[in-house]
Coordinates of C-alpha atoms and ligand atoms in Angstrom, one line a residue:
M102 CA 88.6 99.1 92.3
D103 CA 88.0 95.9 90.4
E104 CA 87.7 93.8 93.7
E105 CA 85.4 96.3 95.3
L106 CA 83.2 95.8 92.4
S107 CA 83.3 92.1 92.8
K108 CA 82.6 92.2 96.3
K109 CA 79.4 94.4 96.0
S110 CA 78.0 92.1 93.4
H111 CA 78.4 89.2 95.6
K112 CA 76.7 90.5 98.5
K113 CA 73.7 91.1 96.5
I114 CA 73.1 87.5 95.8
R115 CA 74.5 85.3 98.8
I116 CA 71.1 83.8 99.2
A117 CA 72.6 80.5 100.3
D118 CA 73.8 82.3 103.4
L119 CA 70.0 82.9 104.4
E120 CA 69.1 79.3 104.3
G121 CA 72.2 77.2 103.8
K122 CA 69.8 74.5 102.3
P123 CA 69.1 73.7 98.7
K124 CA 65.9 75.6 97.7
I125 CA 65.8 74.8 93.9
A126 CA 66.0 71.6 92.0
Y127 CA 67.2 71.7 88.4
F128 CA 66.0 69.0 86.1
S129 CA 67.7 68.3 82.6
M130 CA 67.7 65.3 80.4
E131 CA 71.4 66.0 79.6
I132 CA 74.0 68.1 81.6
G133 CA 77.6 68.8 80.5
I134 CA 79.2 69.7 83.4
D135 CA 82.7 68.2 83.0
K136 CA 84.3 68.0 79.5
R137 CA 85.6 64.3 80.4
M138 CA 82.1 63.1 80.8
P139 CA 80.2 62.7 77.3
T140 CA 76.8 63.2 79.2
Y141 CA 75.4 65.8 77.0
S142 CA 74.6 66.0 73.1
G143 CA 74.7 69.7 72.5
G144 CA 73.5 73.2 73.3
L145 CA 70.9 72.1 75.9
G146 CA 73.5 70.1 78.1
V147 CA 76.2 72.5 77.7
L148 CA 73.7 75.2 78.9
A149 CA 72.6 73.1 81.8
G150 CA 76.4 72.7 82.9
D151 CA 77.2 76.3 82.5
T152 CA 74.3 77.2 84.6
I153 CA 75.2 75.0 87.4
K154 CA 78.6 76.3 87.3
S155 CA 77.3 79.9 87.6
C156 CA 75.0 78.9 90.4
A157 CA 78.0 77.5 92.3
D158 CA 80.1 80.7 91.5
L159 CA 77.2 82.8 92.8
N160 CA 76.2 80.5 96.0
I161 CA 72.8 79.8 94.7
P162 CA 71.3 77.0 96.7
L163 CA 70.4 74.7 93.7
V164 CA 70.9 70.9 93.1
G165 CA 70.9 69.4 89.7
I166 CA 69.1 66.1 88.5
T167 CA 69.8 64.4 85.4
L168 CA 70.2 60.7 83.7
L169 CA 73.7 58.8 83.8
S170 CA 74.0 58.2 80.1
E171 CA 76.3 55.6 80.7
N172 CA 77.1 55.0 77.0
G173 CA 77.6 58.9 76.5
Y174 CA 76.4 60.7 73.7
F175 CA 78.3 58.8 70.7
Y176 CA 81.9 59.1 69.6
Q177 CA 81.7 60.1 66.1
K178 CA 83.9 58.4 63.7
L179 CA 84.0 59.7 59.9
D180 CA 85.6 58.0 57.0
K181 CA 87.1 59.7 54.0
D182 CA 83.8 60.5 52.4
G183 CA 82.4 61.7 55.5
N184 CA 80.2 58.8 56.3
Q185 CA 79.5 58.9 60.2
T186 CA 79.4 55.8 62.3
E187 CA 78.4 56.1 65.9
L188 CA 80.7 54.4 68.5
P189 CA 79.9 54.2 72.3
A190 CA 81.6 57.0 74.3
N191 CA 81.6 55.0 77.6
F192 CA 83.3 56.9 80.4
S193 CA 84.6 55.5 83.8
V194 CA 81.7 56.5 85.8
S195 CA 83.1 55.8 89.1
N196 CA 86.4 58.0 88.4
F197 CA 84.1 61.0 88.3
L198 CA 81.0 60.1 90.3
K199 CA 80.2 58.6 93.7
L200 CA 77.4 56.0 94.1
L201 CA 74.9 56.9 96.9
P202 CA 73.3 54.2 99.0
S203 CA 69.8 56.0 98.6
K204 CA 67.1 54.2 96.4
T205 CA 63.9 55.1 95.1
T206 CA 61.3 53.3 92.7
V207 CA 59.3 54.5 89.7
T208 CA 56.2 52.4 88.2
I209 CA 56.6 51.7 84.3
E210 CA 53.9 49.6 82.6
G211 CA 53.0 48.3 86.0
R212 CA 56.6 47.2 86.9
D213 CA 58.3 48.6 89.9
I214 CA 61.7 49.7 88.8
D215 CA 64.8 50.6 91.3
I216 CA 66.6 53.6 90.7
R217 CA 69.9 54.7 92.3
A218 CA 71.8 58.0 92.0
W219 CA 75.3 58.9 91.4
L220 CA 76.9 62.0 92.8
Y221 CA 79.0 64.8 91.2
R222 CA 79.9 67.7 93.3
F223 CA 81.0 71.0 91.4
E224 CA 82.8 73.5 93.5
G225 CA 82.3 77.2 92.7
I226 CA 84.9 79.9 92.7
N227 CA 84.2 80.6 96.6
G228 CA 84.3 76.9 97.2
Y229 CA 80.3 76.7 97.4
I230 CA 79.3 73.2 96.1
I231 CA 76.4 72.3 93.9
P232 CA 75.6 68.8 94.0
V233 CA 74.5 66.9 90.8
F234 CA 72.5 63.7 90.7
F235 CA 72.9 61.2 87.9
L236 CA 70.1 58.9 88.1
D237 CA 70.8 55.1 87.1
S238 CA 68.3 52.4 86.3
N239 CA 71.1 49.7 86.0
V240 CA 70.2 47.9 89.1
E241 CA 70.3 44.3 90.0
G242 CA 66.9 43.0 90.1
N243 CA 65.6 45.1 87.3
S244 CA 64.9 43.6 84.0
E245 CA 67.3 43.9 81.0
W246 CA 65.3 46.3 79.2
D247 CA 64.9 48.4 82.4
R248 CA 68.5 48.2 83.2
N249 CA 69.2 50.0 79.8
L250 CA 67.1 52.9 80.3
T251 CA 69.6 55.4 81.6
K252 CA 72.5 54.1 79.1
H253 CA 71.7 56.0 75.7
L254 CA 71.1 59.7 75.7
Y255 CA 68.4 60.3 73.0
G256 CA 68.7 56.7 71.9
G257 CA 65.9 54.0 71.3
D258 CA 62.3 54.6 70.3
N259 CA 59.4 56.5 71.5
K260 CA 58.7 54.2 74.3
Y261 CA 62.4 54.2 75.4
R262 CA 62.2 57.9 75.7
L263 CA 59.1 58.3 77.6
A264 CA 60.6 55.5 80.1
Q265 CA 63.5 57.7 80.5
E266 CA 61.3 60.9 81.0
I267 CA 59.4 58.9 83.8
I268 CA 62.8 58.2 85.5
L269 CA 63.9 61.6 85.3
G270 CA 60.8 63.5 86.2
I271 CA 59.0 61.2 88.7
G272 CA 62.2 59.3 89.8
G273 CA 64.1 62.7 90.2
I274 CA 61.4 64.1 92.6
R275 CA 61.4 60.7 94.6
M276 CA 65.0 60.6 94.8
L277 CA 65.4 64.0 96.2
H278 CA 63.0 63.0 98.7
A279 CA 65.0 59.5 99.4
L280 CA 68.1 61.9 99.6
G281 CA 66.4 63.7 102.5
Y282 CA 66.0 67.0 100.9
D283 CA 63.0 68.8 102.3
T284 CA 63.8 72.5 101.6
I285 CA 63.2 72.4 97.9
D286 CA 60.3 74.8 96.9
K287 CA 61.3 75.4 93.3
Y288 CA 61.5 72.6 90.4
H289 CA 63.0 74.3 87.4
M290 CA 62.3 72.0 84.2
N291 CA 64.9 72.7 81.8
E292 CA 62.9 71.7 78.5
G293 CA 60.0 69.3 78.8
H294 CA 61.8 66.1 79.3
A295 CA 61.2 66.4 83.2
A296 CA 57.4 67.4 83.0
L297 CA 56.4 64.1 84.4
G298 CA 57.7 65.2 87.6
T299 CA 54.9 67.5 88.1
L300 CA 52.6 64.6 88.3
E301 CA 54.3 63.1 91.3
L302 CA 54.1 66.4 92.9
Y303 CA 50.5 66.6 92.1
R304 CA 50.1 63.4 93.5
Q305 CA 51.9 64.5 96.8
L306 CA 50.0 68.0 97.0
N307 CA 46.8 67.1 95.4
D308 CA 46.4 70.9 94.5
V309 CA 47.1 72.3 90.9
E310 CA 47.8 75.9 92.5
K311 CA 50.4 74.5 95.1
V312 CA 52.2 72.4 92.4
R313 CA 52.3 75.7 90.1
E314 CA 53.8 77.7 93.0
Q315 CA 56.7 75.5 92.9
C316 CA 57.2 74.8 89.0
V317 CA 59.3 76.7 86.8
F318 CA 59.7 75.7 83.0
T319 CA 62.1 76.9 80.3
T320 CA 61.2 75.9 76.9
H321 CA 63.7 75.5 74.2
T322 CA 61.9 74.6 71.0
P323 CA 60.4 77.2 68.7
V324 CA 58.6 74.9 66.3
A325 CA 55.6 72.7 67.3
A326 CA 57.0 69.5 65.9
G327 CA 60.1 69.7 68.1
H328 CA 58.0 69.3 71.3
D329 CA 58.1 66.0 72.9
Q330 CA 55.1 64.1 72.7
F331 CA 53.9 60.5 73.1
E332 CA 50.7 58.6 71.7
L333 CA 48.2 58.1 74.5
S334 CA 47.7 54.7 73.6
Y335 CA 51.1 53.6 74.9
A336 CA 51.7 56.3 77.1
K337 CA 48.6 56.0 79.4
P338 CA 49.6 52.1 80.5
M339 CA 53.1 53.2 80.8
I340 CA 52.7 56.0 83.1
G341 CA 49.9 54.3 85.2
D342 CA 47.6 55.8 87.7
I343 CA 49.9 58.8 88.5
L344 CA 48.5 60.3 85.2
P345 CA 45.1 61.9 86.7
D346 CA 42.1 61.9 84.1
S347 CA 40.9 65.2 85.4
I348 CA 43.8 67.0 83.9
L349 CA 44.1 64.9 80.8
K350 CA 42.2 67.4 78.7
E351 CA 44.9 70.2 79.4
I352 CA 47.7 68.3 78.4
I353 CA 46.6 66.1 75.3
F354 CA 47.1 67.5 71.9
E355 CA 46.1 65.6 69.0
N356 CA 45.6 62.6 71.0
R357 CA 49.1 62.9 72.2
L358 CA 50.4 63.5 75.6
N359 CA 52.5 66.7 75.1
M360 CA 55.3 67.3 77.3
T361 CA 55.5 71.0 76.8
R362 CA 51.6 71.3 77.6
L363 CA 52.1 69.5 80.7
A364 CA 54.9 71.7 81.9
L365 CA 53.0 74.9 80.7
F366 CA 49.9 73.7 82.7
F367 CA 51.8 73.2 86.2
S368 CA 54.1 76.1 86.1
H369 CA 53.8 79.6 87.4
Y370 CA 56.6 80.9 85.5
V371 CA 57.7 79.9 81.8
N372 CA 60.3 81.6 79.6
G373 CA 62.1 81.2 76.4
V374 CA 65.7 81.6 75.9
A375 CA 66.0 84.7 74.0
K376 CA 63.9 87.5 73.5
K377 CA 62.7 86.4 69.9
H378 CA 62.2 83.0 71.2
G379 CA 59.9 84.1 74.1
E380 CA 57.8 85.9 71.4
V381 CA 57.6 82.9 69.1
S382 CA 56.7 80.6 72.0
Q383 CA 54.0 82.9 73.2
L384 CA 52.3 83.0 69.8
M385 CA 52.4 78.9 69.9
F386 CA 50.8 79.0 73.3
P387 CA 48.6 82.0 73.6
G388 CA 46.8 80.8 76.8
H389 CA 49.8 81.1 78.9
S390 CA 52.2 83.9 79.8
I391 CA 55.7 83.4 78.4
D392 CA 58.6 85.5 79.5
S393 CA 62.3 85.4 78.2
I394 CA 65.6 85.1 79.8
T395 CA 68.5 85.1 77.2
N396 CA 71.0 82.2 77.5
G397 CA 74.4 82.7 78.3
V398 CA 77.8 80.8 78.7
H399 CA 80.0 80.1 81.8
T400 CA 82.7 82.7 81.2
A401 CA 85.4 81.1 83.1
T402 CA 84.8 77.8 81.3
W403 CA 84.9 79.3 77.9
V404 CA 87.8 81.8 77.7
S405 CA 90.9 80.4 76.1
E406 CA 94.2 80.4 78.2
P407 CA 95.7 83.2 76.5
F408 CA 92.6 85.6 77.2
Q409 CA 92.3 84.3 80.5
K410 CA 95.9 85.7 81.1
L411 CA 95.0 89.0 79.4
F412 CA 91.8 89.4 81.6
D413 CA 93.8 88.6 84.8
K414 CA 96.0 91.3 84.0
H415 CA 93.5 93.9 83.2
M416 CA 90.2 92.9 85.1
P417 CA 91.5 90.5 87.9
C418 CA 87.8 89.9 89.1
W419 CA 86.3 88.9 85.5
R420 CA 85.7 85.1 86.8
S421 CA 83.5 86.0 89.7
D422 CA 82.0 89.0 87.9
P423 CA 81.8 88.9 84.2
Y424 CA 80.2 92.1 84.1
V425 CA 83.6 93.8 84.2
L426 CA 84.4 92.5 80.7
R427 CA 83.1 95.7 79.7
S428 CA 86.1 97.5 80.4
A429 CA 87.9 95.4 77.9
F430 CA 87.5 98.6 75.8
S431 CA 90.9 99.7 77.6
I432 CA 92.9 97.0 76.7
N433 CA 95.5 97.5 74.4
K434 CA 94.9 96.1 70.7
E435 CA 98.1 94.6 70.2
E436 CA 97.6 92.5 73.4
I437 CA 94.3 91.6 72.2
W438 CA 95.9 90.4 68.9
H439 CA 98.7 88.8 70.6
A440 CA 96.2 86.6 72.7
H441 CA 94.0 85.8 69.7
M442 CA 97.0 84.5 67.5
D443 CA 98.2 82.3 70.5
A444 CA 94.6 80.7 70.5
K445 CA 94.5 80.6 66.9
K446 CA 98.1 78.8 66.7
K447 CA 96.6 76.2 69.0
L448 CA 93.8 75.3 66.8
I449 CA 95.8 75.5 63.5
D450 CA 98.5 73.4 65.0
F451 CA 95.8 70.8 66.1
V452 CA 94.4 70.7 62.7
N453 CA 97.6 70.4 61.0
E454 CA 98.9 67.5 63.2
R455 CA 95.8 65.5 63.0
Y456 CA 94.8 66.2 59.4
N457 CA 97.8 67.3 57.5
V458 CA 96.0 70.2 55.9
G459 CA 98.7 72.9 55.9
M460 CA 96.5 75.6 57.2
N461 CA 98.6 78.7 58.0
Y462 CA 98.4 81.1 61.0
D463 CA 97.9 84.3 59.1
D464 CA 95.2 83.0 56.8
F465 CA 91.5 84.3 57.6
T466 CA 89.8 81.5 59.5
I467 CA 86.2 80.9 59.7
G468 CA 84.8 78.3 62.2
F469 CA 81.3 76.3 62.0
A470 CA 80.6 73.8 64.7
R471 CA 77.2 72.8 66.0
R472 CA 75.0 69.9 65.6
Q473 CA 74.9 68.9 62.0
T474 CA 71.1 69.2 61.2
A475 CA 69.0 70.9 58.2
Y476 CA 67.9 74.0 59.9
K477 CA 71.4 75.1 60.9
R478 CA 72.4 74.9 57.1
P479 CA 75.9 73.6 57.7
E480 CA 76.5 73.7 54.0
L481 CA 75.2 77.2 52.9
L482 CA 78.8 78.8 53.1
I483 CA 80.0 76.2 50.5
S484 CA 77.0 75.9 48.5
D485 CA 78.6 78.0 45.8
R486 CA 82.0 76.7 45.6
K487 CA 83.2 78.8 42.6
R488 CA 82.1 82.0 44.2
L489 CA 84.0 81.1 47.4
E490 CA 87.1 80.4 45.2
E491 CA 86.8 83.8 43.6
I492 CA 86.4 85.6 46.7
A493 CA 89.5 83.9 48.1
E494 CA 91.3 84.8 44.9
K495 CA 90.4 88.4 45.0
V496 CA 90.5 89.4 48.7
G497 CA 92.9 86.7 50.4
P498 CA 93.3 83.2 51.5
L499 CA 90.5 81.6 53.3
Q500 CA 90.5 78.7 55.7
I501 CA 87.4 77.0 57.0
I502 CA 87.1 74.7 60.0
Y503 CA 84.0 72.5 60.3
A504 CA 82.9 70.1 63.3
G505 CA 79.5 68.6 64.5
K506 CA 77.7 65.6 65.0
A507 CA 74.5 64.4 63.2
H508 CA 72.0 62.5 65.4
P509 CA 72.0 59.0 64.4
K510 CA 68.7 59.1 62.9
D511 CA 69.1 62.5 61.2
E512 CA 69.9 61.3 57.5
S513 CA 69.8 64.8 56.1
G514 CA 72.3 65.9 58.9
K515 CA 74.4 63.1 57.8
E516 CA 74.2 64.1 54.1
S517 CA 75.3 67.7 54.9
I518 CA 78.6 66.0 56.6
K519 CA 79.1 64.0 53.2
K520 CA 78.4 67.4 51.1
I521 CA 81.3 69.2 53.3
F522 CA 83.7 66.3 52.7
E523 CA 83.0 66.4 48.9
T524 CA 83.4 70.2 48.7
M525 CA 86.7 69.5 50.8
K526 CA 88.3 67.5 48.2
T527 CA 87.3 69.6 45.2
I528 CA 87.7 73.1 46.1
R529 CA 90.6 74.8 44.5
G530 CA 92.7 77.8 44.7
K531 CA 93.0 79.6 47.8
V532 CA 90.5 77.8 49.9
K533 CA 91.2 75.1 52.6
I534 CA 88.5 73.1 54.4
I535 CA 88.6 70.6 57.1
F536 CA 86.2 68.7 59.2
I537 CA 87.1 68.0 62.7
H538 CA 85.6 64.6 63.9
N539 CA 83.9 64.1 67.1
Y540 CA 82.8 67.7 68.1
N541 CA 82.8 68.0 71.9
M542 CA 83.2 70.7 74.8
T543 CA 87.1 70.4 74.2
I544 CA 87.0 70.8 70.3
G545 CA 84.3 73.5 71.0
K546 CA 86.6 75.7 73.2
M547 CA 89.4 75.4 70.8
M548 CA 87.3 76.5 67.8
T549 CA 85.3 79.1 69.2
A550 CA 88.6 81.0 70.5
G551 CA 90.9 79.9 67.7
T552 CA 89.2 81.1 64.4
D553 CA 88.8 84.7 63.3
L554 CA 85.1 84.5 62.5
W555 CA 82.2 82.4 63.9
L556 CA 79.6 81.5 61.3
N557 CA 76.1 80.7 62.3
T558 CA 73.6 80.2 59.5
P559 CA 70.3 78.7 61.1
R560 CA 67.0 79.2 59.3
R561 CA 64.7 81.5 60.9
P562 CA 62.8 81.1 63.4
R563 CA 64.4 77.7 64.4
E564 CA 67.2 78.9 66.6
A565 CA 65.9 79.3 70.2
S566 CA 69.0 81.0 71.2
G567 CA 72.2 79.3 70.2
T568 CA 75.3 79.7 72.4
S569 CA 78.6 78.7 70.5
G570 CA 78.6 82.4 69.3
M571 CA 78.7 83.8 72.8
K572 CA 81.7 81.5 73.7
A573 CA 83.4 83.2 70.7
A574 CA 82.4 86.7 71.5
H575 CA 84.3 86.0 75.0
N576 CA 87.4 85.3 73.1
G577 CA 87.1 88.2 70.8
V578 CA 85.9 86.3 67.7
P579 CA 83.0 88.2 66.2
Q580 CA 80.1 86.2 64.8
F581 CA 78.4 86.3 61.3
G582 CA 75.0 85.1 61.5
T583 CA 71.3 85.0 60.7
L584 CA 69.2 87.3 62.7
D585 CA 67.6 84.6 64.8
G586 CA 67.9 83.6 68.5
W587 CA 70.4 85.3 70.6
W588 CA 72.1 87.4 67.7
L589 CA 69.1 89.4 67.3
E590 CA 70.1 90.9 70.6
G591 CA 73.8 90.5 70.2
C592 CA 74.6 91.9 66.7
I593 CA 75.7 95.4 66.3
E594 CA 76.5 95.3 62.6
N595 CA 80.3 96.0 62.1
I596 CA 80.7 96.2 65.8
T597 CA 80.1 93.0 67.4
G598 CA 80.0 91.2 64.0
W599 CA 77.8 90.9 61.0
S600 CA 74.2 89.8 60.1
I601 CA 73.2 87.3 57.2
G602 CA 69.9 88.2 55.4
P603 CA 67.0 90.5 56.4
E604 CA 65.7 90.8 60.1
K605 CA 62.1 90.3 58.9
T606 CA 60.5 88.8 55.9
E607 CA 56.6 88.3 55.3
D608 CA 56.4 84.7 56.4
N609 CA 59.5 85.2 59.0
E610 CA 61.1 82.4 57.2
S611 CA 64.8 82.3 55.8
D612 CA 65.3 82.3 52.0
D613 CA 68.5 80.2 51.3
D614 CA 69.1 82.4 48.0
V615 CA 68.8 85.6 49.7
D616 CA 70.8 84.6 52.7
R617 CA 73.7 83.0 50.6
N618 CA 74.2 86.1 48.5
D619 CA 74.1 88.3 51.5
L620 CA 76.7 85.9 53.0
Y621 CA 79.0 85.9 50.1
N622 CA 78.5 89.8 49.4
K623 CA 79.5 90.7 53.0
L624 CA 82.3 88.2 53.0
E625 CA 83.7 89.9 49.9
T626 CA 83.1 93.5 50.5
W627 CA 83.1 94.0 54.2
I628 CA 84.5 91.1 56.3
M629 CA 87.7 89.9 54.7
P630 CA 88.7 93.2 53.5
K631 CA 88.6 94.5 57.0
F632 CA 90.7 91.5 58.2
Y633 CA 93.4 91.8 55.7
N634 CA 93.5 95.6 54.9
D635 CA 92.1 97.2 58.2
R636 CA 93.6 95.1 60.8
D637 CA 93.3 97.9 63.4
N638 CA 89.7 98.3 62.9
W639 CA 89.3 94.7 62.8
I640 CA 90.9 94.4 66.3
R641 CA 88.6 97.0 67.5
T642 CA 85.6 94.7 66.6
M643 CA 87.2 91.9 68.4
R644 CA 87.5 94.2 71.5
S645 CA 83.8 95.2 71.3
C646 CA 82.7 91.5 71.1
I647 CA 84.3 90.9 74.6
A648 CA 83.2 94.1 76.1
I649 CA 79.6 94.4 74.9
N650 CA 78.6 90.7 74.5
G651 CA 81.0 88.9 76.8
S652 CA 79.9 91.2 79.7
F653 CA 76.0 90.3 79.0
F654 CA 75.8 86.7 77.3
N655 CA 77.2 85.0 80.4
T656 CA 75.5 82.6 82.7
N657 CA 76.3 84.7 85.7
R658 CA 73.7 87.5 84.3
M659 CA 71.5 84.7 83.2
V660 CA 71.1 83.0 86.6
Q661 CA 70.6 86.2 88.5
Q662 CA 67.6 86.6 86.1
Y663 CA 66.2 83.5 87.1
V664 CA 66.8 84.3 90.6
L665 CA 64.8 87.4 90.3
N666 CA 62.2 86.4 88.1
A667 CA 61.6 82.9 88.4
Y668 CA 62.8 81.4 91.6
F669 CA 62.1 83.9 94.3
M670 CA 59.0 85.8 93.1
Ligands
PLP979 C1 78.2 75.4 72.9 C2 78.0 74.0 72.5 C3 76.9 73.7 71.5 C4 75.8 74.8 71.4 O1 76.2 75.5 70.2 P1 75.1 76.1 69.2 O2 75.5 77.4 68.9 O3 74.0 76.4 70.3 O4 74.6 75.3 68.1 C5 76.9 72.5 71.2 N1 77.9 71.6 71.4 C6 79.0 71.7 72.0 C7 79.7 70.6 72.1 C8 79.1 73.1 72.5 O5 80.2 73.3 73.3

């Protein structure tokens, strides 16, 4: 019966069979498609990779375009006090990617720069292949500065970034042409970094409406300050004539070229990445119509091995059709627990071997892993050390596993890592803390599957969506988080996890004191007692995470919404 279901859902979306030629080009500054290639910095890149994987599984005729980021997003080294140093994370490009003979050119500050492309092929579950092109300016004949442009993801100054965006947007469109793609009729900009591509389309078509018909834009940033923008004084000479005076007034904001406004102006379909984020974006840009498609994760990528086995046994077609995860309700609770303990042992063994922390398999373990940056409030959980010690004394032992990189220029993010290290050394009693260095997809997978509770504490309304909690849900790990981003949709109190703080406040901002109190109170009176004293109900919650949230917050569902709402309408 499960197989029948799976076949049916495939029939609906075999769009590739209609044409057999790519129709959609998906642009993203970062794409994390292979855990061995550090060409991503965080959620945006992992989402892009998961999107491409689901497109491959669903035979969606799409190609991906990104930058090579040859030096990788850095390797994070931490000293004993938590001081972060960034080392290059070079990878052997030719082991993973094939250099293509096609070349194209972009003009920056009047200089012609040659661009080449490397090919990665991702094969979906039915053998359908999605090509991903990694653009590279490290070509003989280009100047030294120009040859460096595709090396550092989010490195360098604003001019460096703008040059990268010229390569990604304008270079990307031209490269598709050079590669002989002539069937593409939708250009999807995953965040504003590729927005300059619309100028190349406008140069070719010379008709705003025609460009709009072809462009789709997904915004990821809920605060105005986060939008990419460049001073006109250097942006205009760098970009050159391809930036037409006739549309300048539409895309300039406070004398800066604003990439979000450029993408908005030229797109017929715009969306935020969770319902709330769509609303917040709509308020920010009242002149545009902004929809929302809530993010997901690629199910087969993020389910741990023990749960893969369990799902294979009970819901054999879960990889091709993650909707069937809803029947996880019928899996025996003991089996869920055993699979979880297998995943947990792997994580605990890993941290014990690496850091000699003596963590226990049976102790309640909280995970927190994400970019270390102020709005995510990494230190909220440990901000009252005494309180935490008391809770553990009273209810039961507590283990906390952290990971996350701070952007090289994010000083407050780096401070939070040091604060966690300081607490780690001074905390007493039944609490153990460890910080795993160099967070990446491998560590992320191990942590989202191997902890008992996934913590997420963003300051509202700054979390556009968040996706690590979705990975946890796929592995039966409930989330405990502030009501922002996807969690507003995913949280059913005490059934799929727990909320931190109120859903609404007058100014819609988070109050650290209110949230901290709620966090400790719930941990003490609801969450940890349930784990230690009511295991049966705890496992029921775990199962609901898979059935209710895993079956929905996946990229197969998300991609199908993009197809219906953005690509083919
Ligand atoms: C999933 C993932 C993220 C995104 O997590 P958020 O919850 O959105 O912060 C970032 N980095 C890595 C390595 C991931 O696997």
